[in-house]
Every structure is written in structure tokens, then in C-alpha cells.
Amino acid sequence: MTEKGRRDFCIECRKETAYLLQKRDIVKNIRDKDYTFAITVAVCAECGEEMSIPGLIDKNVQEIDEQYRSAEGLVSIDDIERLMKIYKIGKAPLSLALGFGEVTIPRYLEGQVPSKEYSDIIKTAISSPAYMKQKLMENREKLTDAAYRKAFSAAESIESLFSVSDKMLRVIAYIFEKLEEVTPLMLQKLLYFIQGVYSALYGKPIFEEDCRAWLHGPVYPEVYELFRDFKYNPIDDARFALLEGAEDALTDDEKRVINLVVNTFGIYGGKVLEKITHNEDPWMEARKGYGDSIPSSEFLPKERIMKYYILINQKYGIDTEAGLRTYIHDMLGKVS
Ligand SMILES: [Zn+2]
């Protein structure tokens, strides 16, 4: 059914005519309860009668199924697929992990409507990795070791998403919207620069997390945990479904600073950015007395980063891309 030139045979007109797709309400009784569903119908443009079009019945079945589930607050097939993807678990093991029979989830995926009780279990598992971990532990002996471990570690990684502040998640979501490819190493550095530039320009941190001085530069450990096994393309990662739309809650000032950093520091790879942070005072101060064997627990407090970037702002004017570029140029010219 294409947008233009929709035509089919009208049995009233006894010829091929153009038709329009419209929504019509129907009332259907399911388990002694009346429901009103809006379904798509094809109407002849000449006589106004409804026409039967190939594929329309399938579409109506799907429409009724979706509307029934939403009226009853039941999960959709998409929700179940998302659950499998987020926790990296197959349909049969998922069934067992949730305490259902082995074929229950496969049947739901084929279109069977779940009971309210089972639907609620599935819903809770989607929104709570702690609950998913609990279910996995309860049913551990029913699963293979490999399936258990894979799902459990996925649940832990999702859990760390919730240990990161909302502001941090919004900043990360916005970075991913602006940059197509971000490696974990790059992401860490960009967050650090965003914190530095923002706090220098506005006198307060953008997010509450403190970073730590790791061998390869400043690192936010919660974020590191979150993206440990993260691939370069965030689109393929189901975890990003949880981040969707988060960036909308940022203020204009916050977005402005992220844009400044993404358009300047963001054009370099992780290793080049590491060279810059290694040449900065906050890092060098954290390293003092440790040589190369800096302990990874060493804090790099946000106040120290702010202090440093206030000085950099006075020297370079980092409220513009040009100022930041000059700063980057100077830092890369230094011999460490
Ligand atoms: Zn007709």
C-alpha cells in the first residue's frame, strides 16, 4: 500500500477505484469486557463503501492486540525483545530465569497475550536490574552457567547506569547525539573537559561526580563500569534506549559548553586527549610523589579542576572555540 495511487477493486462500484485509509472505532468483547479499538479501514473514494485490501486484516489484528495490551497495562512483544537484549539472554533461559515454564516467553513472542501477573514480572525486570539479578539468583540452578553469568553481568552493568547522576547521563546522551563515534577513553576525557570548562565559566560543577587519576588520565569510575564492554556505535547498544531523550533536560548553558568541548577536544582521539590531561596541573598534582605507580584510587576533586580551568580561561578565553583551540594547540606542543 503506497502513499500515492492507492487503488483496488471495489465490489460496490464493480471496478478498480482509488481508496483512502481511515480509522474506525469498533467495539469488541474480550473476556466479558467491552473494549473500543481504533482500526484502519479502506474506503472507496467514489462510493464511500469499505473495501477489503490485502494485508489490512493482519494490520487490524496487530492494532487490536496493541490497544488491548495498552488498555490492560500488559507488556508488548517489543518490551519482551528489549528485555532479552538488555540482559543478553535468550527466550528459553529468560523464561526459566523469571520463574516461568520454559516455553512461556517463546509463546509470548509468537503473540500469545501474557497474564497480568506475568506481565508485571516482565515489566519490573525491564525497569529494575536489581530485581532481574534477584530473579536470576533464585533460578540459578535452572540455567546454564554461561547464560547465568552473561545475564548477571549485563544486569550489573545496567545497574551501574542507575548509580550515575541524572546530570551525568544527560551529558553523556548529548555527547552521543553530537559525536557518532566515541571510544570509552575519549568519553572519559570529554567529560573531564566539560566539567573543567563549565565550572570555570559558571562557577559551579555541571555534574556532582568526582573523577579519579588513573594511569591513562582522569576517569569517572561509575561511567567506566557502565561502558566497559561498550562498542563504538552506541546505536547498536540496547542500553542507549534507556538514555533516549535524556539530553532534552539540559539547560542552554550546559549544551553550549558541551558543544564547545565536542567541537574542539572532540575531534581528537583518546590518546591525544590523554596527552593534554597528562600535561595539566590537576593531573600532575595528583601524580606528585607517586611517579608512574599512581594508585587508581587517587581523587581528582572537581574543585581542583575548576581552579585550574579558571586560570586557563583568564589566559585563553575558553568561552569560545577559538580560545579552546589555542589552548589545545599549546598543550600538544608541550613536551611531557
Ligand atoms: Zn466504490
CSV table of C-alpha atoms and ligand atoms in Angstrom, one decimal:
chain,number,residue,atom,x,y,z
A,1,MET,CA,0.0,0.0,0.0
A,2,THR,CA,1.9,3.0,-1.2
A,3,GLU,CA,1.1,6.6,-0.2
A,4,LYS,CA,0.1,7.7,-3.7
A,5,GLY,CA,-2.2,5.9,-6.2
A,6,ARG,CA,-3.8,3.5,-3.7
A,7,ARG,CA,-6.2,1.6,-5.9
A,8,ASP,CA,-8.0,-1.7,-5.7
A,9,PHE,CA,-11.2,-3.4,-6.8
A,10,CYS,CA,-14.4,-2.0,-5.2
A,11,ILE,CA,-17.2,-4.6,-5.2
A,12,GLU,CA,-19.8,-1.9,-5.0
A,13,CYS,CA,-18.6,0.1,-8.0
A,14,ARG,CA,-17.6,-3.2,-9.8
A,15,LYS,CA,-14.3,-1.7,-10.9
A,16,GLU,CA,-10.9,-0.6,-9.7
A,17,THR,CA,-11.1,2.6,-7.8
A,18,ALA,CA,-8.9,4.8,-5.6
A,19,TYR,CA,-9.4,4.3,-1.9
A,20,LEU,CA,-8.4,6.2,1.4
A,21,LEU,CA,-7.2,4.7,4.6
A,22,GLN,CA,-9.2,5.9,7.7
A,23,LYS,CA,-9.5,5.0,11.3
A,24,ARG,CA,-12.8,3.5,12.6
A,25,ASP,CA,-13.8,2.6,16.1
A,26,ILE,CA,-15.1,-0.9,16.7
A,27,VAL,CA,-16.3,-2.5,20.0
A,28,LYS,CA,-15.1,-5.9,20.8
A,29,ASN,CA,-15.9,-8.1,23.8
A,30,ILE,CA,-12.9,-9.9,25.3
A,31,ARG,CA,-13.4,-12.0,28.5
A,32,ASP,CA,-16.7,-10.4,29.3
A,33,LYS,CA,-15.5,-6.9,28.9
A,34,ASP,CA,-16.2,-4.4,26.1
A,35,TYR,CA,-13.2,-2.6,24.5
A,36,THR,CA,-13.2,0.1,21.9
A,37,PHE,CA,-10.4,-0.3,19.3
A,38,ALA,CA,-9.5,2.2,16.6
A,39,ILE,CA,-8.7,0.1,13.5
A,40,THR,CA,-7.6,1.1,10.0
A,41,VAL,CA,-10.2,0.7,7.2
A,42,ALA,CA,-10.0,1.3,3.4
A,43,VAL,CA,-12.8,3.5,2.0
A,44,CYS,CA,-13.7,3.7,-1.7
A,45,ALA,CA,-13.1,7.3,-2.9
A,46,GLU,CA,-16.1,7.0,-5.3
A,47,CYS,CA,-18.9,5.3,-3.4
A,48,GLY,CA,-17.6,5.6,0.2
A,49,GLU,CA,-18.1,1.9,1.0
A,50,GLU,CA,-15.4,0.0,2.9
A,51,MET,CA,-13.1,-2.2,0.7
A,52,SER,CA,-11.2,-5.3,1.6
A,53,ILE,CA,-7.5,-4.7,0.9
A,54,PRO,CA,-4.7,-7.3,1.1
A,55,GLY,CA,-2.8,-7.0,4.3
A,56,LEU,CA,-5.4,-4.9,6.1
A,57,ILE,CA,-6.7,-7.8,8.3
A,58,ASP,CA,-3.2,-8.5,9.6
A,59,LYS,CA,-2.8,-4.8,10.4
A,60,ASN,CA,-6.1,-4.8,12.3
A,61,VAL,CA,-5.2,-7.9,14.3
A,62,GLN,CA,-2.0,-6.1,15.3
A,63,GLU,CA,-3.8,-2.8,16.1
A,64,ILE,CA,-6.3,-4.7,18.3
A,65,ASP,CA,-3.6,-6.6,20.1
A,66,GLU,CA,-1.6,-3.4,20.8
A,67,GLN,CA,-4.6,-1.5,22.0
A,68,TYR,CA,-5.8,-4.3,24.2
A,69,ARG,CA,-2.4,-4.7,25.8
A,70,SER,CA,-2.1,-1.0,26.5
A,71,ALA,CA,-5.7,-0.8,27.9
A,72,GLU,CA,-4.9,-3.7,30.3
A,73,GLY,CA,-1.4,-2.4,31.0
A,74,LEU,CA,0.2,-5.5,29.5
A,75,VAL,CA,3.7,-5.7,28.0
A,76,SER,CA,4.2,-5.8,24.3
A,77,ILE,CA,6.3,-8.2,22.2
A,78,ASP,CA,8.7,-5.3,21.7
A,79,ASP,CA,9.1,-5.0,25.5
A,80,ILE,CA,10.0,-8.6,25.8
A,81,GLU,CA,12.5,-8.4,23.0
A,82,ARG,CA,14.0,-5.3,24.7
A,83,LEU,CA,14.3,-7.3,27.9
A,84,MET,CA,16.2,-10.1,26.2
A,85,LYS,CA,18.5,-7.6,24.5
A,86,ILE,CA,19.2,-5.5,27.7
A,87,TYR,CA,20.1,-8.6,29.8
A,88,LYS,CA,21.7,-10.6,26.9
A,89,ILE,CA,19.5,-13.6,27.5
A,90,GLY,CA,17.7,-16.0,25.1
A,91,LYS,CA,14.0,-16.6,25.2
A,92,ALA,CA,14.0,-20.0,26.9
A,93,PRO,CA,16.6,-19.1,29.6
A,94,LEU,CA,14.7,-15.9,30.2
A,95,SER,CA,11.5,-17.9,30.8
A,96,LEU,CA,13.3,-20.0,33.4
A,97,ALA,CA,15.1,-17.1,35.0
A,98,LEU,CA,11.8,-15.3,35.6
A,99,GLY,CA,10.3,-18.5,37.1
A,100,PHE,CA,8.0,-19.3,34.2
A,101,GLY,CA,7.8,-22.5,32.2
A,102,GLU,CA,10.5,-22.9,29.5
A,103,VAL,CA,8.0,-22.2,26.6
A,104,THR,CA,6.2,-19.3,28.2
A,105,ILE,CA,8.3,-16.5,26.8
A,106,PRO,CA,8.7,-18.2,23.3
A,107,ARG,CA,4.8,-18.3,23.2
A,108,TYR,CA,4.6,-14.6,24.2
A,109,LEU,CA,7.0,-13.8,21.4
A,110,GLU,CA,4.7,-15.6,19.0
A,111,GLY,CA,1.8,-13.4,20.0
A,112,GLN,CA,0.1,-15.1,23.0
A,113,VAL,CA,-1.0,-12.4,25.4
A,114,PRO,CA,0.6,-12.7,28.9
A,115,SER,CA,-1.4,-12.8,32.1
A,116,LYS,CA,-1.4,-9.6,34.2
A,117,GLU,CA,0.7,-11.4,36.8
A,118,TYR,CA,3.4,-12.5,34.4
A,119,SER,CA,3.3,-9.2,32.5
A,120,ASP,CA,4.0,-7.3,35.7
A,121,ILE,CA,7.0,-9.6,36.4
A,122,ILE,CA,8.4,-8.8,32.9
A,123,LYS,CA,7.8,-5.1,33.4
A,124,THR,CA,9.6,-5.0,36.7
A,125,ALA,CA,12.5,-6.8,35.2
A,126,ILE,CA,12.8,-4.2,32.5
A,127,SER,CA,12.9,-1.3,34.8
A,128,SER,CA,14.9,-2.8,37.7
A,129,PRO,CA,18.2,-4.6,37.2
A,130,ALA,CA,18.3,-5.3,40.9
A,131,TYR,CA,15.0,-7.3,40.5
A,132,MET,CA,16.5,-9.1,37.5
A,133,LYS,CA,19.6,-10.1,39.5
A,134,GLN,CA,17.3,-11.4,42.3
A,135,LYS,CA,15.3,-13.5,39.8
A,136,LEU,CA,18.5,-14.8,38.2
A,137,MET,CA,19.8,-15.9,41.6
A,138,GLU,CA,16.5,-17.5,42.6
A,139,ASN,CA,16.5,-19.6,39.4
A,140,ARG,CA,20.2,-20.1,39.0
A,141,GLU,CA,20.1,-23.9,39.0
A,142,LYS,CA,17.7,-23.9,36.1
A,143,LEU,CA,20.2,-22.0,33.9
A,144,THR,CA,23.5,-23.0,32.3
A,145,ASP,CA,26.5,-21.4,33.9
A,146,ALA,CA,27.3,-19.4,30.8
A,147,ALA,CA,23.8,-18.0,30.4
A,148,TYR,CA,23.6,-17.1,34.1
A,149,ARG,CA,26.9,-15.3,34.1
A,150,LYS,CA,26.2,-13.4,30.9
A,151,ALA,CA,22.8,-12.2,32.1
A,152,PHE,CA,24.0,-11.4,35.6
A,153,SER,CA,26.9,-9.3,34.4
A,154,ALA,CA,24.6,-7.4,31.9
A,155,ALA,CA,22.3,-6.7,34.9
A,156,GLU,CA,25.2,-5.4,36.9
A,157,SER,CA,26.2,-3.1,34.0
A,158,ILE,CA,22.7,-1.7,33.7
A,159,GLU,CA,22.6,-1.3,37.5
A,160,SER,CA,25.7,1.0,37.2
A,161,LEU,CA,23.7,3.1,34.9
A,162,PHE,CA,21.5,4.0,37.8
A,163,SER,CA,24.4,4.8,40.0
A,164,VAL,CA,25.4,7.6,37.7
A,165,SER,CA,23.8,11.0,38.4
A,166,ASP,CA,20.9,12.1,36.1
A,167,LYS,CA,23.0,15.1,35.0
A,168,MET,CA,25.9,12.9,34.0
A,169,LEU,CA,23.6,10.7,32.0
A,170,ARG,CA,22.2,13.7,30.2
A,171,VAL,CA,25.6,15.0,29.4
A,172,ILE,CA,26.6,11.5,28.0
A,173,ALA,CA,23.4,11.3,26.0
A,174,TYR,CA,24.1,14.7,24.5
A,175,ILE,CA,27.7,13.8,23.6
A,176,PHE,CA,26.4,10.7,21.8
A,177,GLU,CA,24.0,12.8,19.9
A,178,LYS,CA,26.7,15.1,18.7
A,179,LEU,CA,29.5,12.6,18.0
A,180,GLU,CA,29.0,9.5,16.0
A,181,GLU,CA,32.0,7.6,17.3
A,182,VAL,CA,33.1,7.8,20.9
A,183,THR,CA,35.5,5.4,22.5
A,184,PRO,CA,35.4,4.8,26.2
A,185,LEU,CA,38.8,6.6,26.6
A,186,MET,CA,37.5,9.6,24.6
A,187,LEU,CA,34.3,9.8,26.6
A,188,GLN,CA,36.2,10.0,29.9
A,189,LYS,CA,38.3,12.8,28.7
A,190,LEU,CA,35.4,14.8,27.2
A,191,LEU,CA,33.5,14.5,30.5
A,192,TYR,CA,36.5,15.8,32.3
A,193,PHE,CA,36.9,18.8,29.9
A,194,ILE,CA,33.2,19.5,30.0
A,195,GLN,CA,33.4,19.6,33.8
A,196,GLY,CA,36.5,21.9,33.6
A,197,VAL,CA,35.1,24.4,31.1
A,198,TYR,CA,31.7,24.5,32.6
A,199,SER,CA,32.8,25.1,36.2
A,200,ALA,CA,35.3,27.8,35.0
A,201,LEU,CA,32.6,29.7,33.1
A,202,TYR,CA,29.7,29.3,35.5
A,203,GLY,CA,31.4,28.9,38.9
A,204,LYS,CA,29.9,25.5,39.7
A,205,PRO,CA,30.3,21.9,38.6
A,206,ILE,CA,28.0,20.6,35.8
A,207,PHE,CA,27.7,17.2,37.5
A,208,GLU,CA,28.4,16.0,41.0
A,209,GLU,CA,30.8,13.1,40.3
A,210,ASP,CA,34.5,13.4,41.2
A,211,CYS,CA,36.9,11.7,38.9
A,212,ARG,CA,40.0,9.7,39.8
A,213,ALA,CA,43.5,9.8,38.5
A,214,TRP,CA,44.1,6.6,36.6
A,215,LEU,CA,47.2,5.6,34.6
A,216,HIS,CA,45.6,6.8,31.4
A,217,GLY,CA,44.3,10.1,32.9
A,218,PRO,CA,41.2,11.3,34.7
A,219,VAL,CA,38.4,8.6,34.9
A,220,TYR,CA,34.9,8.6,36.3
A,221,PRO,CA,34.8,5.1,37.6
A,222,GLU,CA,30.9,4.8,37.6
A,223,VAL,CA,31.0,5.7,33.9
A,224,TYR,CA,33.9,3.4,33.2
A,225,GLU,CA,31.9,0.5,34.7
A,226,LEU,CA,28.9,1.5,32.6
A,227,PHE,CA,30.7,1.4,29.3
A,228,ARG,CA,33.4,-1.2,30.0
A,229,ASP,CA,32.2,-3.5,27.2
A,230,PHE,CA,30.8,-0.7,25.1
A,231,LYS,CA,31.2,-0.9,21.3
A,232,TYR,CA,32.0,2.2,19.2
A,233,ASN,CA,28.5,2.5,17.8
A,234,PRO,CA,26.0,3.4,20.6
A,235,ILE,CA,23.0,2.8,18.3
A,236,ASP,CA,23.5,-1.0,18.5
A,237,ASP,CA,23.6,-1.0,22.2
A,238,ALA,CA,20.2,-1.5,23.9
A,239,ARG,CA,21.5,0.4,27.0
A,240,PHE,CA,21.1,3.6,24.9
A,241,ALA,CA,17.4,3.1,24.8
A,242,LEU,CA,17.5,4.0,28.5
A,243,LEU,CA,19.3,7.2,27.7
A,244,GLU,CA,16.9,8.3,24.9
A,245,GLY,CA,15.6,11.9,25.3
A,246,ALA,CA,17.7,12.5,28.5
A,247,GLU,CA,19.6,15.3,26.8
A,248,ASP,CA,16.4,17.4,26.5
A,249,ALA,CA,16.6,18.2,30.2
A,250,LEU,CA,19.9,20.1,29.8
A,251,THR,CA,20.0,23.9,30.1
A,252,ASP,CA,21.2,26.1,27.2
A,253,ASP,CA,24.4,26.9,29.1
A,254,GLU,CA,25.1,23.3,29.6
A,255,LYS,CA,24.5,22.5,26.0
A,256,ARG,CA,26.7,25.4,24.9
A,257,VAL,CA,29.6,24.1,27.0
A,258,ILE,CA,29.2,20.5,25.7
A,259,ASN,CA,29.1,21.9,22.1
A,260,LEU,CA,32.3,23.9,22.8
A,261,VAL,CA,34.1,20.8,24.0
A,262,VAL,CA,32.8,18.4,21.4
A,263,ASN,CA,33.7,20.8,18.6
A,264,THR,CA,37.3,21.3,19.8
A,265,PHE,CA,38.6,18.4,22.0
A,266,GLY,CA,36.1,16.1,20.4
A,267,ILE,CA,37.9,16.0,17.1
A,268,TYR,CA,40.9,14.2,18.7
A,269,GLY,CA,41.2,10.5,19.7
A,270,GLY,CA,41.6,9.3,23.3
A,271,LYS,CA,45.4,9.1,23.1
A,272,VAL,CA,45.8,12.7,22.0
A,273,LEU,CA,43.4,13.9,24.7
A,274,GLU,CA,45.4,11.8,27.2
A,275,LYS,CA,48.5,13.8,26.3
A,276,ILE,CA,46.6,17.0,27.1
A,277,THR,CA,45.3,15.9,30.5
A,278,HIS,CA,48.7,14.5,31.4
A,279,ASN,CA,50.2,18.0,30.9
A,280,GLU,CA,47.6,19.7,33.1
A,281,ASP,CA,48.2,20.8,36.7
A,282,PRO,CA,45.3,18.7,38.3
A,283,TRP,CA,46.8,15.5,36.9
A,284,MET,CA,50.4,16.4,37.7
A,285,GLU,CA,49.4,17.4,41.3
A,286,ALA,CA,47.7,14.0,41.7
A,287,ARG,CA,50.8,12.2,40.5
A,288,LYS,CA,53.1,14.1,42.7
A,289,GLY,CA,55.1,11.7,44.9
A,290,TYR,CA,53.8,8.6,43.1
A,291,GLY,CA,55.9,8.6,40.0
A,292,ASP,CA,54.4,6.2,37.5
A,293,SER,CA,52.8,4.0,40.1
A,294,ILE,CA,49.9,6.3,40.8
A,295,PRO,CA,47.2,4.5,42.8
A,296,SER,CA,43.9,4.4,40.9
A,297,SER,CA,42.0,5.5,44.0
A,298,GLU,CA,43.6,8.9,43.9
A,299,PHE,CA,40.9,11.6,43.8
A,300,LEU,CA,41.0,14.4,41.3
A,301,PRO,CA,38.5,16.7,43.1
A,302,LYS,CA,36.2,18.9,40.9
A,303,GLU,CA,37.3,22.0,42.9
A,304,ARG,CA,40.9,21.5,41.7
A,305,ILE,CA,39.7,21.1,38.1
A,306,MET,CA,37.6,24.2,38.4
A,307,LYS,CA,40.5,26.2,39.9
A,308,TYR,CA,42.8,25.2,37.0
A,309,TYR,CA,40.3,26.0,34.3
A,310,ILE,CA,39.5,29.4,35.8
A,311,LEU,CA,43.2,30.2,35.2
A,312,ILE,CA,43.1,28.8,31.7
A,313,ASN,CA,40.0,30.9,31.0
A,314,GLN,CA,41.9,34.0,32.1
A,315,LYS,CA,44.7,33.2,29.8
A,316,TYR,CA,42.9,31.8,26.7
A,317,GLY,CA,39.2,32.8,26.9
A,318,ILE,CA,37.8,29.3,26.8
A,319,ASP,CA,34.2,30.6,26.3
A,320,THR,CA,35.0,30.4,22.5
A,321,GLU,CA,36.1,27.6,20.2
A,322,ALA,CA,39.0,29.7,19.1
A,323,GLY,CA,40.2,30.1,22.7
A,324,LEU,CA,39.9,26.4,23.3
A,325,ARG,CA,41.8,25.6,20.1
A,326,THR,CA,44.7,27.8,21.1
A,327,TYR,CA,44.8,26.1,24.4
A,328,ILE,CA,44.8,22.6,22.9
A,329,HIS,CA,47.5,23.7,20.4
A,330,ASP,CA,49.7,24.9,23.2
A,331,MET,CA,49.2,21.8,25.3
A,332,LEU,CA,50.0,19.5,22.5
A,333,GLY,CA,53.2,21.5,21.8
A,334,LYS,CA,54.5,20.8,25.3
A,335,VAL,CA,57.0,18.0,25.9
A,336,SER,CA,55.8,15.8,28.7
B,1,ZN,ZN,-16.8,2.0,-4.7
